[in-house]
Amino acid sequence: TPADAGAPAEALAVETAAIVGPAIAKLKKAPADSLEKLREALWERFATRYPPTLAGVVQSVRKLGLYYAAHERRVDLYQLWRAGMPKWQKLVRSLVPHLLKMAIEPTRRAQFLSDLVLYVLACFRSVAPKKRTRSATTPKRRARRPGELACEADEAYVP
């Protein structure tokens, strides 16, 4: 039934969180000078643990993990999202429906998600975000006065 369709997904998310939770504590305690080595070790484990049929997915995770880790507006994956769950758990719950359609043995699904999330978390810990910079050609916006509405015409207004 449709009501039961969410049960496997929920169970997989809970199982994954149970694996990732203790590993996060170790990741947070890792010294800063060892984070890059730890990230690469997690990558090796992730890249070699799964069949070649998943190589494209695994490589995409690497590229996206490193890209978004350095992004100037990256999220804090430990920060709470709605319903009081950390954003890394929201990531897991968002990935579960897609994972259920992939060619991964049911007994290895939670481990795959755990490896994926731990690698992304290691990327975020080991790579500093780029600082936002304002270029000389980017105009600064005029501050609005109290009670003033925002509109495109504001940009052209010069007092």
N, CA and C atoms as an extended XYZ file, in Angstrom:
477
Properties=species:S:1:pos:R:3:atomname:S:1:resname:S:1:resid:I:1 pbc="F F F"
N         0.837       -1.195        0.000 N   THR     1
C         0.000        0.000        0.000 CA  THR     1
C         0.876        1.250        0.000 C   THR     1
N         0.336        2.388       -0.450 N   PRO     2
C         1.132        3.619       -0.444 CA  PRO     2
C         1.609        4.022        0.945 C   PRO     2
N         0.819        3.711        1.963 N   ALA     3
C         1.217        4.069        3.330 CA  ALA     3
C         2.460        3.300        3.758 C   ALA     3
N         2.601        2.061        3.254 N   ASP     4
C         3.754        1.240        3.619 CA  ASP     4
C         4.988        1.545        2.778 C   ASP     4
N         4.832        2.300        1.692 N   ALA     5
C         5.948        2.576        0.788 CA  ALA     5
C         7.084        3.325        1.482 C   ALA     5
N         6.779        4.150        2.460 N   GLY     6
C         7.801        4.913        3.163 CA  GLY     6
C         8.528        4.123        4.228 C   GLY     6
N         8.010        2.955        4.596 N   ALA     7
C         8.620        2.170        5.667 CA  ALA     7
C        10.048        1.740        5.337 C   ALA     7
N        10.330        1.163        4.150 N   PRO     8
C        11.727        0.788        3.852 CA  PRO     8
C        12.647        2.002        3.812 C   PRO     8
N        12.165        3.103        3.270 N   ALA     9
C        12.983        4.318        3.195 CA  ALA     9
C        13.293        4.834        4.594 C   ALA     9
N        12.301        4.866        5.449 N   GLU    10
C        12.503        5.337        6.826 CA  GLU    10
C        13.473        4.420        7.566 C   GLU    10
N        13.305        3.118        7.409 N   ALA    11
C        14.187        2.158        8.079 CA  ALA    11
C        15.630        2.327        7.603 C   ALA    11
N        15.804        2.551        6.301 N   LEU    12
C        17.150        2.738        5.755 CA  LEU    12
C        17.776        4.029        6.279 C   LEU    12
N        16.989        5.090        6.374 N   ALA    13
C        17.502        6.359        6.905 CA  ALA    13
C        17.915        6.208        8.365 C   ALA    13
N        17.126        5.504        9.137 N   VAL    14
C        17.438        5.289       10.558 CA  VAL    14
C        18.687        4.419       10.707 C   VAL    14
N        18.791        3.370        9.899 N   GLU    15
C        19.967        2.494        9.950 CA  GLU    15
C        21.232        3.262        9.574 C   GLU    15
N        21.123        4.106        8.558 N   THR    16
C        22.272        4.908        8.124 CA  THR    16
C        22.696        5.884        9.219 C   THR    16
N        21.728        6.543        9.828 N   ALA    17
C        22.033        7.495       10.906 CA  ALA    17
C        22.722        6.791       12.075 C   ALA    17
N        22.340        5.552       12.347 N   ALA    18
C        22.967        4.795       13.433 CA  ALA    18
C        24.433        4.482       13.125 C   ALA    18
N        24.755        4.326       11.855 N   ILE    19
C        26.148        4.067       11.463 CA  ILE    19
C        26.951        5.366       11.458 C   ILE    19
N        26.356        6.421       10.907 N   VAL    20
C        27.059        7.694       10.729 CA  VAL    20
C        27.279        8.420       12.053 C   VAL    20
N        26.327        8.369       12.947 N   GLY    21
C        26.404        9.109       14.212 CA  GLY    21
C        27.718        8.927       14.963 C   GLY    21
N        28.099        7.696       15.314 N   PRO    22
C        29.366        7.494       16.028 CA  PRO    22
C        30.588        7.906       15.205 C   PRO    22
N        30.529        7.712       13.898 N   ALA    23
C        31.663        8.087       13.045 CA  ALA    23
C        31.844        9.603       13.002 C   ALA    23
N        30.750       10.342       13.103 N   ILE    24
C        30.829       11.809       13.111 CA  ILE    24
C        31.610       12.288       14.330 C   ILE    24
N        31.378       11.653       15.468 N   ALA    25
C        32.103       12.038       16.682 CA  ALA    25
C        33.613       11.904       16.469 C   ALA    25
N        34.040       10.834       15.808 N   LYS    26
C        35.467       10.644       15.519 CA  LYS    26
C        35.965       11.687       14.523 C   LYS    26
N        35.148       11.978       13.522 N   LEU    27
C        35.528       12.962       12.508 CA  LEU    27
C        35.698       14.347       13.126 C   LEU    27
N        34.811       14.701       14.036 N   LYS    28
C        34.898       16.017       14.686 CA  LYS    28
C        36.137       16.133       15.577 C   LYS    28
N        36.588       15.008       16.136 N   LYS    29
C        37.750       15.023       17.024 CA  LYS    29
C        39.077       14.951       16.278 C   LYS    29
N        39.027       14.669       14.986 N   ALA    30
C        40.267       14.518       14.209 CA  ALA    30
C        41.027       15.834       14.171 C   ALA    30
N        42.349       15.793       14.398 N   PRO    31
C        43.146       17.017       14.348 CA  PRO    31
C        43.113       17.636       12.951 C   PRO    31
N        43.169       18.949       12.891 N   ALA    32
C        43.071       19.675       11.627 CA  ALA    32
C        44.135       19.250       10.624 C   ALA    32
N        45.340       18.931       11.124 N   ASP    33
C        46.420       18.579       10.193 CA  ASP    33
C        46.267       17.180        9.587 C   ASP    33
N        45.309       16.397       10.086 N   SER    34
C        45.098       15.054        9.539 CA  SER    34
C        43.825       14.945        8.704 C   SER    34
N        43.094       16.043        8.550 N   LEU    35
C        41.796       15.978        7.871 CA  LEU    35
C        41.903       15.607        6.395 C   LEU    35
N        42.894       16.133        5.709 N   GLU    36
C        43.026       15.809        4.287 CA  GLU    36
C        43.352       14.329        4.094 C   GLU    36
N        44.215       13.799        4.941 N   LYS    37
C        44.575       12.380        4.867 CA  LYS    37
C        43.356       11.512        5.200 C   LYS    37
N        42.578       11.926        6.179 N   LEU    38
C        41.367       11.205        6.554 CA  LEU    38
C        40.356       11.233        5.404 C   LEU    38
N        40.204       12.390        4.780 N   ARG    39
C        39.278       12.515        3.644 CA  ARG    39
C        39.685       11.563        2.521 C   ARG    39
N        40.984       11.507        2.233 N   GLU    40
C        41.455       10.630        1.161 CA  GLU    40
C        41.282        9.153        1.532 C   GLU    40
N        41.437        8.819        2.800 N   ALA    41
C        41.219        7.435        3.239 CA  ALA    41
C        39.738        7.059        3.081 C   ALA    41
N        38.858        7.973        3.444 N   LEU    42
C        37.421        7.729        3.266 CA  LEU    42
C        37.082        7.608        1.785 C   LEU    42
N        37.753        8.407        0.953 N   TRP    43
C        37.529        8.315       -0.485 CA  TRP    43
C        37.956        6.947       -1.009 C   TRP    43
N        39.127        6.483       -0.614 N   GLU    44
C        39.617        5.174       -1.071 CA  GLU    44
C        38.645        4.067       -0.684 C   GLU    44
N        38.166        4.136        0.534 N   ARG    45
C        37.205        3.123        0.995 CA  ARG    45
C        35.931        3.179        0.160 C   ARG    45
N        35.432        4.386       -0.070 N   PHE    46
C        34.197        4.567       -0.828 CA  PHE    46
C        34.378        4.118       -2.280 C   PHE    46
N        35.509        4.456       -2.884 N   ALA    47
C        35.745        4.162       -4.302 CA  ALA    47
C        35.981        2.670       -4.572 C   ALA    47
N        36.509        1.963       -3.592 N   THR    48
C        36.856        0.556       -3.833 CA  THR    48
C        35.841       -0.433       -3.266 C   THR    48
N        34.929        0.017       -2.462 N   ARG    49
C        33.988       -0.881       -1.785 CA  ARG    49
C        32.824       -1.323       -2.673 C   ARG    49
N        32.550       -0.591       -3.731 N   TYR    50
C        31.346       -0.841       -4.515 CA  TYR    50
C        31.690       -1.257       -5.941 C   TYR    50
N        30.768       -1.970       -6.611 N   PRO    51
C        31.069       -2.520       -7.938 CA  PRO    51
C        31.300       -1.435       -8.995 C   PRO    51
N        31.991       -1.803      -10.071 N   PRO    52
C        32.277       -0.839      -11.147 CA  PRO    52
C        31.020       -0.216      -11.761 C   PRO    52
N        29.892       -0.881      -11.635 N   THR    53
C        28.647       -0.317      -12.186 CA  THR    53
C        28.263        0.986      -11.500 C   THR    53
N        28.805        1.224      -10.318 N   LEU    54
C        28.504        2.462       -9.580 CA  LEU    54
C        29.621        3.486       -9.683 C   LEU    54
N        30.607        3.237      -10.529 N   ALA    55
C        31.766        4.122      -10.631 CA  ALA    55
C        31.365        5.559      -10.979 C   ALA    55
N        30.401        5.727      -11.865 N   GLY    56
C        29.959        7.071      -12.242 CA  GLY    56
C        29.354        7.822      -11.062 C   GLY    56
N        28.552        7.130      -10.283 N   VAL    57
C        27.933        7.742       -9.097 CA  VAL    57
C        29.009        8.113       -8.089 C   VAL    57
N        29.921        7.194       -7.849 N   VAL    58
C        30.978        7.423       -6.861 CA  VAL    58
C        31.867        8.601       -7.279 C   VAL    58
N        32.228        8.663       -8.554 N   GLN    59
C        33.055        9.780       -9.031 CA  GLN    59
C        32.299       11.106       -8.918 C   GLN    59
N        31.007       11.085       -9.183 N   SER    60
C        30.199       12.308       -9.051 CA  SER    60
C        30.163       12.792       -7.611 C   SER    60
N        30.082       11.848       -6.680 N   VAL    61
C        30.084       12.216       -5.257 CA  VAL    61
C        31.394       12.910       -4.915 C   VAL    61
N        32.501       12.394       -5.421 N   ARG    62
C        33.799       13.016       -5.141 CA  ARG    62
C        33.843       14.447       -5.665 C   ARG    62
N        33.482       14.619       -6.929 N   LYS    63
C        33.540       15.954       -7.530 CA  LYS    63
C        32.604       16.929       -6.824 C   LYS    63
N        31.380       16.497       -6.572 N   LEU    64
C        30.420       17.389       -5.915 CA  LEU    64
C        30.812       17.677       -4.466 C   LEU    64
N        31.321       16.660       -3.768 N   GLY    65
C        31.746       16.866       -2.381 CA  GLY    65
C        32.836       17.916       -2.278 C   GLY    65
N        33.845       17.806       -3.141 N   LEU    66
C        34.947       18.775       -3.109 CA  LEU    66
C        34.491       20.153       -3.591 C   LEU    66
N        33.639       20.189       -4.598 N   TYR    67
C        33.162       21.473       -5.124 CA  TYR    67
C        32.347       22.231       -4.072 C   TYR    67
N        31.353       21.565       -3.498 N   TYR    68
C        30.489       22.253       -2.547 CA  TYR    68
C        31.175       22.514       -1.212 C   TYR    68
N        32.181       21.720       -0.873 N   ALA    69
C        32.920       21.978        0.362 CA  ALA    69
C        33.628       23.324        0.297 C   ALA    69
N        34.091       23.695       -0.891 N   ALA    70
C        34.812       24.958       -1.055 CA  ALA    70
C        33.883       26.108       -1.456 C   ALA    70
N        32.615       25.820       -1.649 N   HIS    71
C        31.686       26.854       -2.104 CA  HIS    71
C        31.517       27.938       -1.042 C   HIS    71
N        31.461       29.165       -1.491 N   GLU    72
C        31.385       30.299       -0.566 CA  GLU    72
C        30.085       30.335        0.237 C   GLU    72
N        29.038       29.721       -0.256 N   ARG    73
C        27.761       29.730        0.460 CA  ARG    73
C        27.349       28.335        0.908 C   ARG    73
N        28.309       27.523        1.259 N   ARG    74
C        27.977       26.158        1.651 CA  ARG    74
C        27.180       26.151        2.951 C   ARG    74
N        26.446       25.094        3.138 N   VAL    75
C        25.649       24.955        4.348 CA  VAL    75
C        26.486       24.289        5.437 C   VAL    75
N        26.044       24.433        6.651 N   ASP    76
C        26.650       23.724        7.767 CA  ASP    76
C        25.846       22.436        7.937 C   ASP    76
N        26.432       21.305        7.594 N   LEU    77
C        25.702       20.043        7.621 CA  LEU    77
C        25.382       19.554        9.029 C   LEU    77
N        25.978       20.168       10.024 N   TYR    78
C        25.677       19.806       11.406 CA  TYR    78
C        24.548       20.668       11.974 C   TYR    78
N        24.248       21.759       11.303 N   GLN    79
C        23.192       22.670       11.753 CA  GLN    79
C        21.842       21.964       11.667 C   GLN    79
N        20.938       22.331       12.552 N   LEU    80
C        19.627       21.687       12.560 CA  LEU    80
C        18.760       22.208       11.427 C   LEU    80
N        18.012       21.293       10.851 N   TRP    81
C        17.043       21.589        9.818 CA  TRP    81
C        15.675       21.514       10.478 C   TRP    81
N        14.630       21.524        9.710 N   ARG    82
C        13.284       21.392       10.289 CA  ARG    82
C        13.169       20.104       11.075 C   ARG    82
N        12.239       20.068       11.964 N   ALA    83
C        11.960       18.891       12.801 CA  ALA    83
C        13.151       18.517       13.679 C   ALA    83
N        14.100       19.448       13.852 N   GLY    84
C        15.210       19.223       14.765 CA  GLY    84
C        16.243       18.214       14.303 C   GLY    84
N        16.250       17.857       13.023 N   MET    85
C        17.267       16.914       12.547 CA  MET    85
C        18.411       17.680       11.903 C   MET    85
N        19.644       17.183       12.066 N   PRO    86
C        20.777       17.846       11.410 CA  PRO    86
C        20.630       17.763        9.888 C   PRO    86
N        21.253       18.698        9.203 N   LYS    87
C        21.140       18.738        7.744 CA  LYS    87
C        21.758       17.513        7.078 C   LYS    87
N        22.759       16.892        7.719 N   TRP    88
C        23.321       15.676        7.131 CA  TRP    88
C        22.275       14.563        7.133 C   TRP    88
N        21.396       14.534        8.140 N   GLN    89
C        20.327       13.535        8.155 CA  GLN    89
C        19.292       13.845        7.074 C   GLN    89
N        19.039       15.113        6.839 N   LYS    90
C        18.138       15.501        5.751 CA  LYS    90
C        18.728       15.055        4.417 C   LYS    90
N        20.032       15.195        4.257 N   LEU    91
C        20.703       14.726        3.054 CA  LEU    91
C        20.469       13.226        2.875 C   LEU    91
N        20.631       12.465        3.935 N   VAL    92
C        20.396       11.015        3.879 CA  VAL    92
C        18.964       10.732        3.445 C   VAL    92
N        18.010       11.395        4.085 N   ARG    93
C        16.603       11.152        3.759 CA  ARG    93
C        16.263       11.552        2.321 C   ARG    93
N        16.950       12.538        1.798 N   SER    94
C        16.729       12.945        0.408 CA  SER    94
C        17.331       11.937       -0.570 C   SER    94
N        18.419       11.291       -0.181 N   LEU    95
C        19.088       10.332       -1.061 CA  LEU    95
C        18.434        8.952       -1.064 C   LEU    95
N        17.757        8.595        0.012 N   VAL    96
C        17.198        7.249        0.148 CA  VAL    96
C        16.288        6.850       -1.022 C   VAL    96
N        15.315        7.654       -1.438 N   PRO    97
C        14.451        7.212       -2.546 CA  PRO    97
C        15.228        6.918       -3.829 C   PRO    97
N        16.285        7.674       -4.074 N   HIS    98
C        17.101        7.445       -5.265 CA  HIS    98
C        17.934        6.172       -5.106 C   HIS    98
N        18.439        5.959       -3.915 N   LEU    99
C        19.254        4.776       -3.654 CA  LEU    99
C        18.439        3.496       -3.823 C   LEU    99
N        17.171        3.536       -3.450 N   LEU   100
C        16.321        2.356       -3.574 CA  LEU   100
C        16.141        1.935       -5.032 C   LEU   100
N        16.404        2.834       -5.967 N   LYS   101
C        16.280        2.525       -7.399 CA  LYS   101
C        17.610        2.089       -8.014 C   LYS   101
N        18.683        2.175       -7.237 N   MET   102
C        20.014        1.851       -7.756 CA  MET   102
C        20.323        0.365       -7.594 C   MET   102
N        21.305       -0.084       -8.369 N   ALA   103
C        21.714       -1.490       -8.351 CA  ALA   103
C        22.678       -1.757       -7.199 C   ALA   103
N        22.183       -1.564       -6.005 N   ILE   104
C        22.971       -1.852       -4.805 CA  ILE   104
C        22.214       -2.904       -4.007 C   ILE   104
N        22.934       -3.918       -3.595 N   GLU   105
C        22.300       -4.982       -2.805 CA  GLU   105
C        21.628       -4.365       -1.580 C   GLU   105
N        20.424       -4.796       -1.252 N   PRO   106
C        19.720       -4.233       -0.093 CA  PRO   106
C        20.527       -4.277        1.203 C   PRO   106
N        21.364       -5.299        1.359 N   THR   107
C        22.160       -5.410        2.586 CA  THR   107
C        23.301       -4.401        2.642 C   THR   107
N        23.622       -3.745        1.503 N   ARG   108
C        24.743       -2.795        1.457 CA  ARG   108
C        24.279       -1.348        1.324 C   ARG   108
N        22.988       -1.120        1.276 N   ARG   109
C        22.482        0.232        1.048 CA  ARG   109
C        22.847        1.194        2.173 C   ARG   109
N        22.653        0.777        3.402 N   ALA   110
C        22.966        1.663        4.534 CA  ALA   110
C        24.461        1.973        4.572 C   ALA   110
N        25.283        0.974        4.251 N   GLN   111
C        26.728        1.209        4.239 CA  GLN   111
C        27.114        2.177        3.126 C   GLN   111
N        26.477        2.044        1.958 N   PHE   112
C        26.755        2.964        0.845 CA  PHE   112
C        26.403        4.402        1.247 C   PHE   112
N        25.219        4.589        1.804 N   LEU   113
C        24.820        5.933        2.249 CA  LEU   113
C        25.754        6.458        3.329 C   LEU   113
N        26.148        5.610        4.245 N   SER   114
C        27.060        6.014        5.318 CA  SER   114
C        28.398        6.453        4.753 C   SER   114
N        28.938        5.655        3.835 N   ASP   115
C        30.215        6.012        3.218 CA  ASP   115
C        30.099        7.341        2.473 C   ASP   115
N        29.004        7.522        1.751 N   LEU   116
C        28.783        8.750        0.994 CA  LEU   116
C        28.729        9.964        1.923 C   LEU   116
N        27.916        9.883        2.955 N   VAL   117
C        27.740       11.016        3.868 CA  VAL   117
C        29.025       11.310        4.631 C   VAL   117
N        29.730       10.281        5.078 N   LEU   118
C        30.983       10.509        5.800 CA  LEU   118
C        32.027       11.149        4.898 C   LEU   118
N        32.063       10.741        3.633 N   TYR   119
C        33.007       11.364        2.712 CA  TYR   119
C        32.663       12.842        2.517 C   TYR   119
N        31.397       13.149        2.322 N   VAL   120
C        30.985       14.552        2.141 CA  VAL   120
C        31.300       15.365        3.397 C   VAL   120
N        31.022       14.812        4.564 N   LEU   121
C        31.339       15.513        5.809 CA  LEU   121
C        32.843       15.736        5.951 C   LEU   121
N        33.641       14.749        5.551 N   ALA   122
C        35.102       14.905        5.603 CA  ALA   122
C        35.554       15.991        4.634 C   ALA   122
N        34.932       16.054        3.468 N   CYS   123
C        35.245       17.136        2.516 CA  CYS   123
C        34.961       18.485        3.157 C   CYS   123
N        33.817       18.614        3.775 N   PHE   124
C        33.419       19.885        4.378 CA  PHE   124
C        34.333       20.261        5.538 C   PHE   124
N        34.857       19.265        6.258 N   ARG   125
C        35.771       19.565        7.368 CA  ARG   125
C        37.169       19.917        6.881 C   ARG   125
N        37.595       19.316        5.756 N   SER   126
C        38.984       19.474        5.330 CA  SER   126
C        39.215       20.604        4.339 C   SER   126
N        38.171       21.127        3.742 N   VAL   127
C        38.307       22.180        2.740 CA  VAL   127
C        37.658       23.451        3.269 C   VAL   127
N        38.438       24.519        3.314 N   ALA   128
C        37.893       25.797        3.793 CA  ALA   128
C        37.065       26.428        2.681 C   ALA   128
N        35.914       27.019        3.032 N   PRO   129
C        35.114       27.677        1.996 CA  PRO   129
C        35.829       28.909        1.457 C   PRO   129
N        35.587       29.187        0.186 N   LYS   130
C        36.156       30.391       -0.415 CA  LYS   130
C        35.461       31.597        0.179 C   LYS   130
N        36.201       32.667        0.351 N   LYS   131
C        35.629       33.908        0.867 CA  LYS   131
C        34.942       34.655       -0.262 C   LYS   131
N        33.787       35.194        0.034 N   ARG   132
C        33.089       35.997       -0.967 CA  ARG   132
C        33.830       37.311       -1.134 C   ARG   132
N        33.990       37.701       -2.376 N   THR   133
C        34.648       38.976       -2.649 CA  THR   133
C        33.746       39.815       -3.537 C   THR   133
N        33.844       41.096       -3.374 N   ARG   134
C        33.070       42.023       -4.185 CA  ARG   134
C        34.032       42.620       -5.198 C   ARG   134
N        33.678       42.503       -6.453 N   SER   135
C        34.567       43.033       -7.480 CA  SER   135
C        34.364       44.537       -7.618 C   SER   135
N        35.319       45.188       -8.256 N   ALA   136
C        35.249       46.642       -8.434 CA  ALA   136
C        34.088       47.030       -9.340 C   ALA   136
N        33.629       46.095      -10.172 N   THR   137
C        32.531       46.422      -11.093 CA  THR   137
C        31.154       46.149      -10.492 C   THR   137
N        31.107       45.495       -9.343 N   THR   138
C        29.820       45.204       -8.715 CA  THR   138
C        29.366       46.417       -7.913 C   THR   138
N        28.247       47.033       -8.299 N   PRO   139
C        27.797       48.207       -7.561 CA  PRO   139
C        27.244       47.829       -6.193 C   PRO   139
N        27.479       48.664       -5.230 N   LYS   140
C        26.915       48.445       -3.904 CA  LYS   140
C        25.474       48.925       -3.923 C   LYS   140
N        24.631       48.235       -3.211 N   ARG   141
C        23.239       48.639       -3.151 CA  ARG   141
C        23.054       49.718       -2.099 C   ARG   141
N        22.189       50.639       -2.421 N   ARG   142
C        21.857       51.691       -1.481 CA  ARG   142
C        20.992       51.094       -0.382 C   ARG   142
N        21.265       51.435        0.854 N   ALA   143
C        20.474       50.949        1.977 CA  ALA   143
C        19.087       51.580        1.925 C   ALA   143
N        18.082       50.762        2.190 N   ARG   144
C        16.709       51.274        2.205 CA  ARG   144
C        16.453       52.034        3.494 C   ARG   144
N        15.598       53.007        3.382 N   ARG   145
C        15.173       53.749        4.567 CA  ARG   145
C        14.045       52.993        5.253 C   ARG   145
N        13.846       53.195        6.546 N   PRO   146
C        12.759       52.496        7.245 CA  PRO   146
C        11.423       52.748        6.543 C   PRO   146
N        10.675       51.667        6.292 N   GLY   147
C         9.365       51.762        5.670 CA  GLY   147
C         9.401       51.792        4.153 C   GLY   147
N        10.578       51.859        3.561 N   GLU   148
C        10.694       51.917        2.114 CA  GLU   148
C        10.588       50.505        1.529 C   GLU   148
N         9.849       50.344        0.450 N   LEU   149
C         9.679       49.051       -0.188 CA  LEU   149
C        10.806       48.800       -1.184 C   LEU   149
N        11.176       47.540       -1.342 N   ALA   150
C        12.216       47.185       -2.301 CA  ALA   150
C        11.625       47.082       -3.698 C   ALA   150
N        12.289       47.666       -4.684 N   CYS   151
C        11.880       47.528       -6.074 CA  CYS   151
C        13.076       47.848       -6.964 C   CYS   151
N        12.945       47.501       -8.249 N   GLU   152
C        14.053       47.729       -9.171 CA  GLU   152
C        14.359       49.219       -9.335 C   GLU   152
N        13.365       50.060       -9.169 N   ALA   153
C        13.555       51.482       -9.340 CA  ALA   153
C        14.515       52.046       -8.275 C   ALA   153
N        14.630       51.341       -7.145 N   ASP   154
C        15.532       51.783       -6.080 CA  ASP   154
C        16.964       51.910       -6.573 C   ASP   154
N        17.378       51.013       -7.473 N   GLU   155
C        18.747       51.017       -7.957 CA  GLU   155
C        19.059       52.296       -8.718 C   GLU   155
N        18.054       52.865       -9.386 N   ALA   156
C        18.268       54.064      -10.194 CA  ALA   156
C        18.138       55.353       -9.363 C   ALA   156
N        17.558       55.243       -8.171 N   TYR   157
C        17.319       56.404       -7.332 CA  TYR   157
C        18.630       56.891       -6.714 C   TYR   157
N        18.923       58.160       -6.903 N   VAL   158
C        20.090       58.765       -6.276 CA  VAL   158
C        19.605       59.991       -5.542 C   VAL   158
N        19.726       60.043       -4.232 N   PRO   159
C        19.196       61.196       -3.468 CA  PRO   159
C        19.977       62.463       -3.702 C   PRO   159
